[in-house]
Coordinates of C-alpha atoms in Angstrom, one line a residue:
M1 CA -0.3 -23.5 -38.7
K2 CA -1.8 -20.1 -38.2
K3 CA -3.5 -21.3 -35.0
I4 CA -0.3 -22.7 -33.7
F5 CA 1.5 -19.4 -34.5
F6 CA -1.1 -17.5 -32.5
L7 CA -0.8 -19.9 -29.7
L8 CA 3.0 -19.4 -29.5
L9 CA 2.4 -15.7 -29.3
A10 CA -0.1 -16.3 -26.6
L11 CA 2.4 -18.3 -24.6
L12 CA 4.6 -15.3 -24.6
A13 CA 1.7 -13.0 -23.8
A14 CA 0.9 -14.9 -20.7
P15 CA -2.6 -13.5 -19.9
V16 CA -3.8 -14.6 -23.3
L17 CA -2.9 -18.2 -22.8
A18 CA -4.0 -18.1 -19.2
G19 CA -7.4 -17.3 -20.3
A20 CA -7.6 -20.7 -21.9
S21 CA -10.2 -21.9 -19.4
G22 CA -13.3 -23.2 -21.0
G23 CA -15.1 -23.9 -24.2
G24 CA -16.5 -21.0 -26.2
T25 CA -15.8 -17.3 -26.0
A26 CA -17.9 -14.9 -24.1
H27 CA -18.3 -12.6 -27.1
P28 CA -19.2 -14.7 -30.1
E29 CA -20.5 -11.5 -31.9
L30 CA -17.0 -10.1 -32.1
I31 CA -15.5 -9.5 -35.5
D32 CA -12.4 -11.6 -36.1
L33 CA -9.5 -9.1 -36.3
T34 CA -6.7 -11.5 -35.5
K35 CA -5.4 -11.5 -39.0
T36 CA -5.2 -7.8 -39.4
I37 CA -2.1 -5.6 -39.2
Y38 CA -3.6 -3.9 -36.1
G39 CA -4.0 -7.3 -34.4
Y40 CA -0.4 -8.3 -35.2
L41 CA 0.9 -5.0 -33.9
G42 CA -1.3 -5.2 -30.7
I43 CA -0.2 -8.6 -29.6
G44 CA 3.4 -7.9 -30.6
L45 CA 3.4 -4.7 -28.5
F46 CA 1.9 -6.6 -25.5
V47 CA 4.5 -9.3 -25.7
A48 CA 7.3 -6.7 -25.8
A49 CA 5.8 -4.8 -22.9
Y50 CA 5.3 -7.8 -20.8
M51 CA 8.8 -9.1 -21.4
L52 CA 10.0 -6.1 -19.4
V53 CA 7.8 -7.0 -16.3
P54 CA 9.9 -9.9 -15.0
L55 CA 13.0 -7.6 -15.4
E56 CA 11.7 -5.0 -13.0
N57 CA 14.3 -5.7 -10.3
T58 CA 17.1 -6.0 -12.8
I59 CA 16.6 -2.9 -14.9
H60 CA 14.7 -0.9 -12.2
L61 CA 11.8 -0.1 -14.4
R62 CA 8.5 -0.2 -12.6
K63 CA 6.2 -2.9 -14.0
S64 CA 3.4 -0.5 -14.5
K65 CA 5.2 1.7 -17.0
P66 CA 5.5 -0.7 -20.0
V67 CA 1.9 -2.0 -19.6
L68 CA 0.5 1.5 -19.3
L69 CA 2.1 2.4 -22.5
A70 CA 1.1 -0.8 -24.2
A71 CA -2.5 -0.4 -23.0
G72 CA -3.0 3.0 -24.5
I73 CA -1.5 2.1 -27.9
I74 CA -3.4 -1.2 -28.1
W75 CA -6.7 0.6 -27.8
V76 CA -5.6 3.1 -30.4
L77 CA -5.0 0.1 -32.7
V78 CA -8.4 -1.4 -31.7
A79 CA -10.1 1.9 -32.6
L80 CA -8.3 2.1 -35.9
A81 CA -9.2 -1.5 -36.7
Y82 CA -12.9 -0.9 -36.2
M83 CA -12.8 2.4 -38.0
S84 CA -11.3 0.7 -41.0
I85 CA -14.5 -1.3 -41.4
G86 CA -16.7 1.7 -40.8
D87 CA -17.5 1.0 -37.1
T88 CA -16.9 4.0 -34.7
H89 CA -19.1 2.7 -31.9
T90 CA -17.9 -0.8 -30.8
A91 CA -14.4 0.2 -29.6
H92 CA -15.9 3.0 -27.5
E93 CA -18.3 0.8 -25.7
A94 CA -15.7 -2.0 -25.2
I95 CA -13.2 0.3 -23.5
K96 CA -15.9 1.6 -21.2
D97 CA -16.6 -2.0 -20.1
S98 CA -12.9 -2.4 -19.3
L99 CA -12.7 0.9 -17.5
L100 CA -15.7 -0.1 -15.4
E101 CA -14.2 -3.4 -14.4
Y102 CA -11.0 -1.7 -13.4
A103 CA -12.8 1.1 -11.5
E104 CA -14.6 -1.4 -9.2
L105 CA -11.4 -3.4 -8.4
F106 CA -9.4 -0.2 -8.0
L107 CA -11.7 1.2 -5.4
F108 CA -11.9 -2.1 -3.6
L109 CA -8.1 -2.5 -3.5
L110 CA -7.4 1.1 -2.5
V111 CA -9.6 0.7 0.6
A112 CA -8.0 -2.6 1.5
M113 CA -4.5 -1.2 1.1
T114 CA -5.4 1.9 3.2
Y115 CA -6.5 -0.3 6.0
I116 CA -3.3 -2.4 5.9
N117 CA -1.2 0.8 5.8
S118 CA -3.2 2.1 8.8
M119 CA -2.6 -1.1 10.8
E120 CA 1.1 -0.9 10.0
E121 CA 1.2 2.8 11.1
R122 CA -0.5 1.8 14.4
N123 CA 2.2 -0.8 15.0
V124 CA -0.1 -3.8 14.7
F125 CA 2.3 -5.9 12.6
Q126 CA 5.4 -4.6 14.4
A127 CA 3.9 -5.7 17.8
L128 CA 3.3 -9.2 16.4
R129 CA 6.9 -9.4 15.1
A130 CA 8.3 -8.2 18.5
F131 CA 6.2 -10.8 20.3
L132 CA 7.5 -13.7 18.2
V133 CA 11.2 -12.8 18.3
S134 CA 11.1 -12.3 22.1
K135 CA 9.7 -15.8 22.9
G136 CA 12.8 -17.8 22.3
F137 CA 11.1 -20.5 20.1
S138 CA 13.2 -23.2 18.6
L139 CA 14.0 -22.9 14.9
R140 CA 11.7 -25.7 13.9
L141 CA 8.9 -24.4 16.0
L142 CA 9.4 -20.9 14.5
F143 CA 9.4 -22.4 11.1
W144 CA 5.9 -23.8 11.7
I145 CA 4.6 -20.7 13.6
T146 CA 5.6 -18.3 10.9
G147 CA 4.2 -20.6 8.2
L148 CA 0.9 -21.0 10.1
L149 CA 0.6 -17.2 10.7
A150 CA 1.3 -16.5 7.0
F151 CA -1.5 -19.0 6.1
V152 CA -3.9 -17.4 8.6
I153 CA -3.1 -13.7 8.0
S154 CA -3.0 -13.7 4.2
P155 CA -6.7 -14.3 3.8
V156 CA -7.4 -10.9 5.2
A157 CA -4.2 -9.1 4.5
D158 CA -2.4 -9.3 1.2
N159 CA 0.3 -12.0 0.7
L160 CA 3.0 -9.3 0.2
T161 CA 2.4 -7.7 3.6
T162 CA 2.2 -11.1 5.3
A163 CA 5.4 -12.3 3.7
L164 CA 7.3 -9.2 4.7
L165 CA 6.0 -9.4 8.3
M166 CA 7.0 -13.0 8.7
G167 CA 10.2 -12.5 6.8
A168 CA 11.2 -9.8 9.3
V169 CA 10.7 -12.3 12.2
I170 CA 12.8 -14.9 10.4
M171 CA 15.6 -12.5 9.7
S172 CA 15.6 -11.2 13.3
V173 CA 15.9 -14.6 14.9
G174 CA 17.9 -16.7 12.4
G175 CA 19.8 -14.1 10.5
D176 CA 23.2 -16.0 10.7
N177 CA 21.7 -19.4 9.9
K178 CA 21.4 -19.2 6.1
K179 CA 19.9 -22.6 5.7
F180 CA 17.1 -21.9 8.2
V181 CA 16.4 -18.5 6.7
A182 CA 16.1 -19.9 3.2
L183 CA 13.8 -22.7 4.2
A184 CA 11.7 -20.5 6.3
C185 CA 11.3 -18.0 3.5
I186 CA 10.2 -20.7 1.0
N187 CA 7.7 -21.9 3.6
I188 CA 6.3 -18.4 4.1
V189 CA 5.9 -17.8 0.4
I190 CA 4.0 -21.1 0.0
A191 CA 1.8 -20.5 3.1
A192 CA 1.0 -16.8 2.2
N193 CA 0.0 -17.8 -1.4
A194 CA -2.0 -20.8 -0.2
G195 CA -3.8 -18.8 2.5
G196 CA -4.8 -16.1 0.0
A197 CA -6.3 -18.6 -2.4
F198 CA -9.4 -19.5 -0.3
S199 CA -10.5 -15.9 0.5
P200 CA -11.8 -13.1 -1.7
F201 CA -9.5 -10.7 0.2
G202 CA -6.4 -12.9 0.1
D203 CA -5.3 -12.1 -3.5
I204 CA -6.3 -9.9 -6.3
T205 CA -7.2 -12.9 -8.4
T206 CA -9.7 -14.3 -5.9
L207 CA -11.1 -10.8 -5.5
M208 CA -11.7 -10.6 -9.3
V209 CA -13.4 -14.0 -9.2
W210 CA -15.7 -13.0 -6.4
Q211 CA -16.6 -9.6 -7.9
K212 CA -17.5 -11.3 -11.2
G213 CA -19.9 -13.6 -9.3
K214 CA -18.2 -16.8 -10.4
V215 CA -17.7 -17.9 -6.8
A216 CA -19.8 -16.8 -3.9
F217 CA -18.1 -15.5 -0.7
S218 CA -18.9 -18.6 1.4
E219 CA -18.0 -21.0 -1.5
F220 CA -14.3 -19.9 -1.4
F221 CA -14.0 -22.1 1.7
H222 CA -14.6 -25.1 -0.4
I223 CA -10.9 -24.9 -1.5
F224 CA -9.7 -24.3 2.1
I225 CA -8.5 -28.0 2.5
P226 CA -6.8 -28.1 -0.9
S227 CA -5.1 -24.8 -0.1
L228 CA -4.0 -26.2 3.3
V229 CA -2.6 -29.4 1.6
N230 CA -0.7 -27.2 -0.9
W231 CA 1.2 -25.7 2.1
L232 CA 1.4 -28.7 4.4
V233 CA 2.9 -31.2 1.9
P234 CA 6.1 -29.1 1.2
A235 CA 6.2 -27.7 4.7
I236 CA 6.3 -31.2 6.3
C237 CA 9.1 -32.2 3.9
M238 CA 11.2 -29.0 4.5
S239 CA 10.7 -29.1 8.3
L240 CA 12.7 -32.2 8.4
A241 CA 15.7 -30.2 7.2
V242 CA 15.3 -27.5 9.9
E243 CA 17.3 -27.7 13.1
K244 CA 15.7 -28.2 16.5
S245 CA 18.1 -25.8 18.2
S246 CA 16.9 -22.6 19.9
P247 CA 18.4 -19.3 18.9
K248 CA 19.3 -16.6 21.4
K249 CA 16.1 -15.0 22.9
L250 CA 15.8 -11.4 21.7
D251 CA 14.6 -8.6 24.0
D252 CA 12.2 -6.7 21.8
K253 CA 8.9 -5.1 22.7
V254 CA 6.7 -2.9 20.6
E255 CA 3.4 -1.5 21.8
M256 CA 0.5 -0.9 19.5
K257 CA -0.5 2.8 19.2
Y258 CA -3.8 4.2 20.4
G259 CA -6.7 2.9 18.3
A260 CA -4.8 0.0 16.7
K261 CA -7.4 -2.6 17.9
V262 CA -10.3 -0.4 16.7
V263 CA -8.7 -0.1 13.2
I264 CA -8.5 -3.9 13.1
A265 CA -12.2 -4.1 14.1
L266 CA -13.2 -1.5 11.5
F267 CA -11.3 -3.5 8.9
L268 CA -13.3 -6.6 9.8
L269 CA -16.5 -4.5 9.8
T270 CA -15.6 -3.2 6.4
I271 CA -15.2 -6.7 5.0
I272 CA -18.6 -7.6 6.4
T273 CA -20.1 -4.5 4.9
A274 CA -18.6 -5.3 1.4
V275 CA -19.9 -8.9 1.6
S276 CA -23.4 -7.6 2.7
F277 CA -23.5 -5.1 -0.2
H278 CA -22.8 -8.0 -2.6
N279 CA -24.9 -10.8 -1.1
F280 CA -27.9 -8.9 0.3
L281 CA -28.2 -5.6 -1.4
H282 CA -26.8 -6.8 -4.8
L283 CA -24.6 -3.8 -5.0
P284 CA -20.9 -3.8 -6.0
P285 CA -18.6 -4.8 -3.1
A286 CA -16.4 -1.8 -3.9
A287 CA -19.3 0.4 -2.7
G288 CA -19.3 -1.4 0.6
M289 CA -15.5 -1.0 0.9
M290 CA -15.8 2.8 0.3
L291 CA -18.3 2.9 3.1
G292 CA -15.7 1.2 5.2
L293 CA -13.2 3.9 4.3
G294 CA -15.7 6.3 5.7
Y295 CA -15.6 4.4 9.0
L296 CA -11.8 4.8 9.1
G297 CA -12.1 8.4 8.1
F298 CA -14.3 9.3 11.1
F299 CA -12.1 7.3 13.5
S300 CA -9.0 9.0 12.1
Y301 CA -10.6 12.3 13.1
H302 CA -11.0 11.0 16.6
I303 CA -7.3 10.0 16.7
K304 CA -6.4 13.4 15.4
R305 CA -8.3 15.2 18.2
R306 CA -6.7 12.9 20.7
E307 CA -3.2 13.8 19.3
G308 CA -4.0 17.5 19.7
R309 CA -4.3 18.1 15.9
Q310 CA -8.0 19.0 15.7
L311 CA -7.2 22.4 14.2
F312 CA -5.4 20.8 11.2
Y313 CA -6.7 19.2 8.1
D314 CA -5.2 16.0 6.9
N315 CA -2.8 16.6 4.0
I316 CA -4.3 16.7 0.5
L317 CA -3.2 13.6 -1.5
G318 CA 0.1 14.4 -3.3
A319 CA 0.8 17.6 -1.3
R320 CA 4.2 18.1 0.2
K321 CA 3.8 17.7 4.0
K322 CA 4.3 20.8 6.0
S323 CA 6.3 20.9 9.2
T324 CA 4.3 20.9 12.4
A325 CA 5.5 24.5 12.9
T326 CA 4.3 25.7 9.5
T327 CA 1.0 23.9 9.9
S328 CA 0.4 25.6 13.2
L329 CA 1.1 29.0 11.6
S330 CA -1.3 28.2 8.8
V331 CA -4.1 27.7 11.4
L332 CA -3.5 31.1 13.0
Q333 CA -2.9 33.2 9.9
G334 CA -5.7 35.7 9.3
K335 CA -7.1 35.4 12.8
T336 CA -7.6 38.3 15.1
Y337 CA -6.0 38.5 18.5
Q338 CA -9.3 37.5 20.1
E339 CA -9.4 34.4 17.9
I340 CA -5.8 33.6 18.5
T341 CA -6.3 33.7 22.3
G342 CA -8.7 30.8 22.0
L343 CA -6.5 28.8 19.6
I344 CA -2.8 29.1 20.5
N345 CA -3.0 27.1 23.7
D346 CA -4.4 24.1 21.7
L347 CA -1.5 24.0 19.4
P348 CA 0.9 21.0 19.9
T349 CA 3.8 23.2 18.8
P350 CA 5.6 25.6 21.2
A351 CA 4.6 29.1 20.1
F352 CA 4.6 32.7 21.4
I353 CA 3.2 36.0 20.0
L354 CA 4.6 39.5 20.2
N355 CA 2.6 42.7 19.7
R356 CA 3.7 45.6 17.6
D357 CA 5.9 46.8 20.5
H358 CA 7.8 43.5 20.8
V359 CA 5.9 42.7 24.1
I360 CA 4.9 39.0 24.7
T361 CA 1.1 38.7 24.5
H362 CA 0.9 34.9 24.2
W363 CA 3.1 32.0 25.5
N364 CA 1.3 28.7 25.0
K365 CA 1.4 25.6 27.1
A366 CA 3.8 23.7 24.8
M367 CA 6.2 26.7 25.1
E368 CA 6.0 26.5 28.9
V369 CA 7.0 22.8 28.7
L370 CA 9.8 23.5 26.3
T371 CA 11.4 26.4 28.2
G372 CA 10.3 25.8 31.8
D373 CA 9.0 29.4 31.9
S374 CA 5.4 30.0 32.7
A375 CA 3.1 32.2 30.7
K376 CA 2.4 34.3 33.7
D377 CA 6.1 35.2 34.0
K378 CA 6.5 36.0 30.3
I379 CA 3.4 37.8 29.2
G380 CA 3.8 41.6 29.3
T381 CA 7.6 41.4 29.1
K382 CA 10.2 41.6 26.4
D383 CA 12.2 38.6 27.7
Q384 CA 11.5 36.4 24.7
W385 CA 15.3 36.0 24.2
K386 CA 16.1 34.7 27.7
P387 CA 15.2 31.0 27.3
F388 CA 17.4 30.8 24.2
Y389 CA 20.5 33.0 24.6
S390 CA 22.7 34.2 27.4
K391 CA 22.8 37.8 26.2
E392 CA 20.0 39.9 24.9
R393 CA 19.6 39.8 21.1
P394 CA 16.7 39.9 18.6
L395 CA 14.9 36.7 17.8
L396 CA 13.6 35.8 14.4
A397 CA 10.2 37.1 15.5
D398 CA 11.7 40.5 16.4
M399 CA 13.3 40.8 13.0
V400 CA 10.2 39.7 11.1
L401 CA 8.1 42.2 13.1
D402 CA 10.4 45.0 12.1
G403 CA 10.1 44.0 8.4
G404 CA 13.7 42.7 8.3
S405 CA 15.0 41.4 5.0
K406 CA 16.4 38.0 4.4
H407 CA 19.8 39.6 4.1
M408 CA 19.5 41.3 7.5
I409 CA 18.2 38.1 9.2
D410 CA 21.1 36.2 7.6
K411 CA 23.5 38.2 9.7
F412 CA 22.2 36.6 12.9
Y413 CA 21.6 33.1 11.3
P414 CA 24.2 32.9 8.6
G415 CA 23.4 30.2 6.1
K416 CA 20.5 28.9 8.1
I417 CA 17.6 31.1 6.9
M418 CA 15.1 30.5 4.1
A419 CA 11.8 32.0 3.0
N420 CA 8.8 29.9 4.0
N421 CA 7.2 28.3 0.9
F422 CA 3.7 28.2 2.5
L423 CA 3.3 31.5 4.3
E424 CA 3.7 35.1 3.1
S425 CA 6.5 37.2 4.6
A426 CA 7.5 34.2 6.8
Y427 CA 10.9 32.8 7.4
D428 CA 12.3 29.5 8.6
V429 CA 15.6 28.9 10.5
S430 CA 17.2 25.6 11.6
D431 CA 19.8 26.1 14.3
F432 CA 21.4 24.3 17.3
N433 CA 20.7 25.9 20.7
P434 CA 22.9 24.6 23.5
A435 CA 20.9 26.6 26.1
I436 CA 17.9 24.3 25.9
G437 CA 17.9 21.0 27.7
E438 CA 20.9 19.1 29.0
K439 CA 22.5 18.4 25.6
G440 CA 21.1 21.4 23.7
M441 CA 18.4 21.2 21.0
W442 CA 18.3 21.4 17.2
R443 CA 15.4 23.9 16.6
Y444 CA 13.4 24.5 13.5
F445 CA 11.6 27.7 14.0
T446 CA 9.3 29.7 11.8
S447 CA 8.1 33.3 12.2
A448 CA 5.3 35.1 10.4
P449 CA 3.6 38.5 10.8
L450 CA 0.1 38.7 12.0
K451 CA -2.2 41.2 10.4
D452 CA -5.5 42.9 11.3
E453 CA -8.6 43.1 9.1
N454 CA -7.1 46.0 7.1
G455 CA -3.9 44.1 6.4
Q456 CA -1.8 46.0 8.8
V457 CA 0.9 44.2 10.8
V458 CA -0.2 44.1 14.5
G459 CA 2.1 41.4 15.8
V460 CA 4.2 38.4 15.0
I461 CA 4.1 34.7 15.9
E462 CA 7.0 32.3 16.2
T463 CA 6.8 28.5 16.5
I464 CA 9.6 26.2 17.5
E465 CA 9.9 22.6 16.5
D466 CA 12.3 20.2 18.3
M467 CA 14.1 18.5 15.4
N468 CA 15.3 15.8 17.7
E469 CA 11.7 14.7 17.8
F470 CA 10.8 15.5 14.2
Q471 CA 10.3 11.9 13.2
G472 CA 7.9 11.5 16.2
T473 CA 5.8 14.5 15.0
R474 CA 5.5 12.8 11.6
K475 CA 4.0 9.6 13.1
S476 CA 0.7 11.2 13.8
F477 CA -2.2 9.4 12.1
D478 CA -3.1 11.0 8.7
I479 CA -5.6 9.0 6.7
M480 CA -4.7 10.8 3.5
E481 CA -1.1 9.8 4.0
R482 CA -2.3 6.2 4.5
I483 CA -4.1 6.4 1.2
A484 CA -1.1 7.9 -0.5
R485 CA 1.0 5.0 0.6
A486 CA -1.1 2.5 -1.2
E487 CA 0.7 0.2 -3.7
W488 CA 0.1 2.6 -6.6
D489 CA 2.5 0.7 -8.9
T490 CA 0.4 -2.4 -8.5
L491 CA -2.8 -0.5 -9.0
L492 CA -1.5 1.1 -12.2
F493 CA -0.1 -2.2 -13.4
F494 CA -3.5 -3.7 -12.9
Y495 CA -5.0 -0.9 -15.1
G496 CA -2.5 -1.6 -17.8
V497 CA -3.2 -5.3 -17.7
T498 CA -7.0 -4.8 -17.7
L499 CA -6.9 -2.6 -20.8
C500 CA -4.3 -4.7 -22.6
V501 CA -6.2 -7.9 -22.1
G502 CA -9.5 -6.2 -22.9
G503 CA -8.0 -4.8 -26.1
L504 CA -6.6 -8.2 -27.2
G505 CA -10.0 -9.7 -26.5
Q506 CA -11.5 -7.2 -28.9
F507 CA -9.2 -8.4 -31.6
G508 CA -10.4 -12.0 -31.0
Y509 CA -7.2 -13.5 -29.7
L510 CA -8.7 -14.6 -26.3
G511 CA -11.4 -16.5 -28.0
L512 CA -9.0 -18.1 -30.4
V513 CA -6.7 -19.4 -27.7
S514 CA -9.6 -20.5 -25.5
N515 CA -11.2 -22.6 -28.2
F516 CA -7.8 -24.1 -29.1
M517 CA -6.9 -25.1 -25.5
Y518 CA -10.3 -26.5 -24.5
G519 CA -10.9 -28.2 -27.7
D520 CA -7.8 -30.4 -27.2
L521 CA -7.0 -30.4 -23.5
G522 CA -10.2 -30.1 -21.5
P523 CA -11.0 -27.8 -18.5
T524 CA -9.1 -29.7 -15.8
I525 CA -5.7 -29.8 -17.6
A526 CA -6.2 -26.2 -18.9
N527 CA -7.0 -24.9 -15.4
S528 CA -4.1 -26.8 -13.9
L529 CA -1.8 -25.2 -16.5
V530 CA -3.1 -21.8 -15.4
G531 CA -1.3 -22.3 -12.1
V532 CA 2.0 -23.3 -13.8
L533 CA 1.8 -20.2 -16.0
S534 CA 1.2 -18.1 -12.9
A535 CA 4.6 -19.1 -11.7
I536 CA 6.2 -17.7 -14.8
V537 CA 4.3 -14.5 -15.1
D538 CA 2.0 -12.5 -12.8
N539 CA -1.2 -14.2 -11.9
I540 CA -3.3 -11.0 -12.3
P541 CA -3.3 -10.9 -16.1
V542 CA -3.7 -14.7 -16.1
M543 CA -6.9 -14.7 -14.1
F544 CA -8.2 -11.5 -15.7
A545 CA -7.9 -13.2 -19.1
V546 CA -9.9 -16.2 -17.9
L547 CA -12.6 -13.9 -16.6
K548 CA -12.6 -11.8 -19.7
M549 CA -13.3 -14.8 -21.9
D550 CA -15.9 -16.1 -19.4
P551 CA -15.6 -19.8 -20.6
V552 CA -18.5 -22.2 -20.0
M553 CA -17.4 -24.6 -17.3
S554 CA -18.7 -26.1 -14.1
H555 CA -18.6 -24.5 -10.7
G556 CA -15.9 -27.0 -9.6
Q557 CA -13.7 -25.8 -12.5
W558 CA -14.1 -22.2 -11.4
L559 CA -13.0 -23.3 -8.0
L560 CA -10.0 -25.1 -9.5
V561 CA -8.8 -22.2 -11.6
T562 CA -9.2 -20.0 -8.5
L563 CA -7.0 -22.4 -6.5
T564 CA -4.3 -22.9 -9.1
A565 CA -4.0 -19.2 -10.0
G566 CA -3.6 -18.4 -6.3
V567 CA -1.1 -21.2 -5.3
G568 CA 0.7 -21.7 -8.6
G569 CA 3.0 -18.7 -8.1
S570 CA 4.8 -20.6 -5.3
L571 CA 6.4 -22.9 -7.8
L572 CA 9.1 -20.3 -8.5
S573 CA 10.4 -17.5 -6.3
I574 CA 9.6 -15.0 -9.0
G575 CA 6.0 -16.3 -9.3
S576 CA 4.4 -14.1 -6.7
A577 CA 4.8 -10.7 -5.0
A578 CA 5.6 -12.5 -1.7
G579 CA 8.6 -14.4 -3.3
V580 CA 10.0 -11.3 -5.0
A581 CA 9.7 -9.3 -1.8
L582 CA 11.5 -11.9 0.3
M583 CA 14.3 -12.2 -2.2
G584 CA 14.9 -8.5 -1.6
T585 CA 14.7 -8.8 2.2
A586 CA 16.9 -11.9 2.4
R587 CA 19.2 -11.0 -0.5
G588 CA 21.8 -13.6 -1.2
V589 CA 20.2 -16.1 1.2
Y590 CA 16.8 -16.7 -0.2
T591 CA 17.4 -16.8 -4.0
F592 CA 15.9 -18.1 -7.2
G593 CA 18.3 -21.0 -7.2
V594 CA 17.6 -22.0 -3.6
H595 CA 13.8 -22.0 -4.2
L596 CA 14.3 -23.9 -7.4
K597 CA 16.0 -26.8 -5.5
W598 CA 12.8 -27.3 -3.6
M599 CA 10.5 -26.9 -6.6
P600 CA 9.9 -30.7 -6.9
I601 CA 8.6 -30.8 -3.3
I602 CA 6.5 -27.6 -3.9
A603 CA 5.1 -29.1 -7.2
L604 CA 4.2 -32.2 -5.2
G605 CA 2.1 -30.0 -2.9
Y606 CA 0.6 -28.3 -6.0
I607 CA -0.4 -31.5 -7.6
A608 CA -1.7 -32.9 -4.3
S609 CA -3.9 -29.9 -3.8
I610 CA -5.5 -30.4 -7.3
F611 CA -6.2 -34.0 -6.6
V612 CA -7.7 -33.2 -3.2
H613 CA -9.9 -30.6 -4.8
L614 CA -11.1 -33.1 -7.5
F615 CA -11.9 -35.6 -4.8
I616 CA -13.6 -33.6 -2.1
N617 CA -15.4 -31.2 -4.5
A618 CA -16.3 -33.9 -7.1
H619 CA -20.0 -33.0 -6.9
Y620 CA -19.2 -29.6 -8.2
M621 CA -17.1 -30.7 -11.2

């Protein structure tokens, strides 16, 4: 009865049951702590925390938060359990193992996410979407094209990005045809999950299997045909319900930004590097991926120089991004006039400099473009006001040069002035100027004093930013921003899962459930159930638990569990990140209920893929 009780708890704590993969546990020397108060509290806490994960989109609580909390407390309980028997060493070594496992996957995923974000910033995916919506394909043909592309793209990009990209195409073309949108979304989810199952880069679960050395890189392609069957069986059935009519052709064109193709090539080179590190150098693939991040880092510097930002550093992770004007001033602060002379013309931001007598000494090229006044005509004069106002009046630079207070400046720019947060004695103003351009211009200008080596004010600089083009200035390539835009919630969720499962393993629950499952059911049924469980909960903790217990089973069984954990999430709309994302994109059209209606057909594909694997890979079983 006690074993059954623990199994029921494990069913609620999905990863524990998901680990039921093979006979025997990987850590037979572990002390059995499953019957202690610490063990009961640990598994109860994990169940409570994990019950909040599926409710993420309902209660708007990030899935990483409850598992992070649970992970920390579970390891406190592990430490206390071992201390109660006089062991102060085992828990310390065990958590170090879990942290090392997480660190390798974290670095690997961070680089992969950075590349995907970089390709998105360079308009790679947007250009593909625009191409598809502008071709005027029939609905049935578009159903197949988007499904095929999802299957092909997801092995190198994650299934979430792939689903969102193809979902955008479907919504653009068939937005009013709810039946088509729903069927196409289901097709995309299945294809994206199936495509990711036969590649180490297609899903976090396949990545974990590869890094653990359970399946070699080339061996993943042994489940290519089963993965294809998993998609094709339901796709063929659903396509019969899709109309053959052609929607109105959309005129949409997006060009990839400079360097987009190089970023794609560098990503492929990074994958080759990671595989080479693992296969030939016997080094962790994460180290190869980090080398690949170095490739991107150097190329991002080339892009930055081409964009005229060679004087600027990329933003520090987590730092609030400065405006272009403020960044330009940061470059020139503390420089002498001689140094400024060589720098100001290279600034992408319109800027001018006044000396102590309010005479213009510098008027850069960007300023010439903005105002139409050449530097030759301006330098040596006090006409800095003419491009902006019909009557002579002091500019912000004039007032800053005279040591004007915020109160005084506010008289000329009422309610529009604020102290600059980055530069000393500098001020920012946002104002509309009807004298610039045909329709006027919203300006964001910043002025700061320039000082000599003794700290004496010898001049002032003012930079002007066109707020109409502000979004354009933010689209410059910044590798640190690409890193910052990684899926941090997923990375932190994975940390929580890694430590939670590792902690429960130390109590002995993983081994208990593994022995129970494989003693009664056998590896084929157990591994097939892993996929079903992945549809109910996230497949990451499911697969991590399998790997954590390291069951003794054939190579064919490792391929099977890799397949089922990857494609099983397609059984329900909430079973994968791709499905959840598209429910948000096509809200009210692609729903849990709509997906559920087609679950028998999807299950047919799931079962077919297992039988195909058992047939074509019988020599591995």
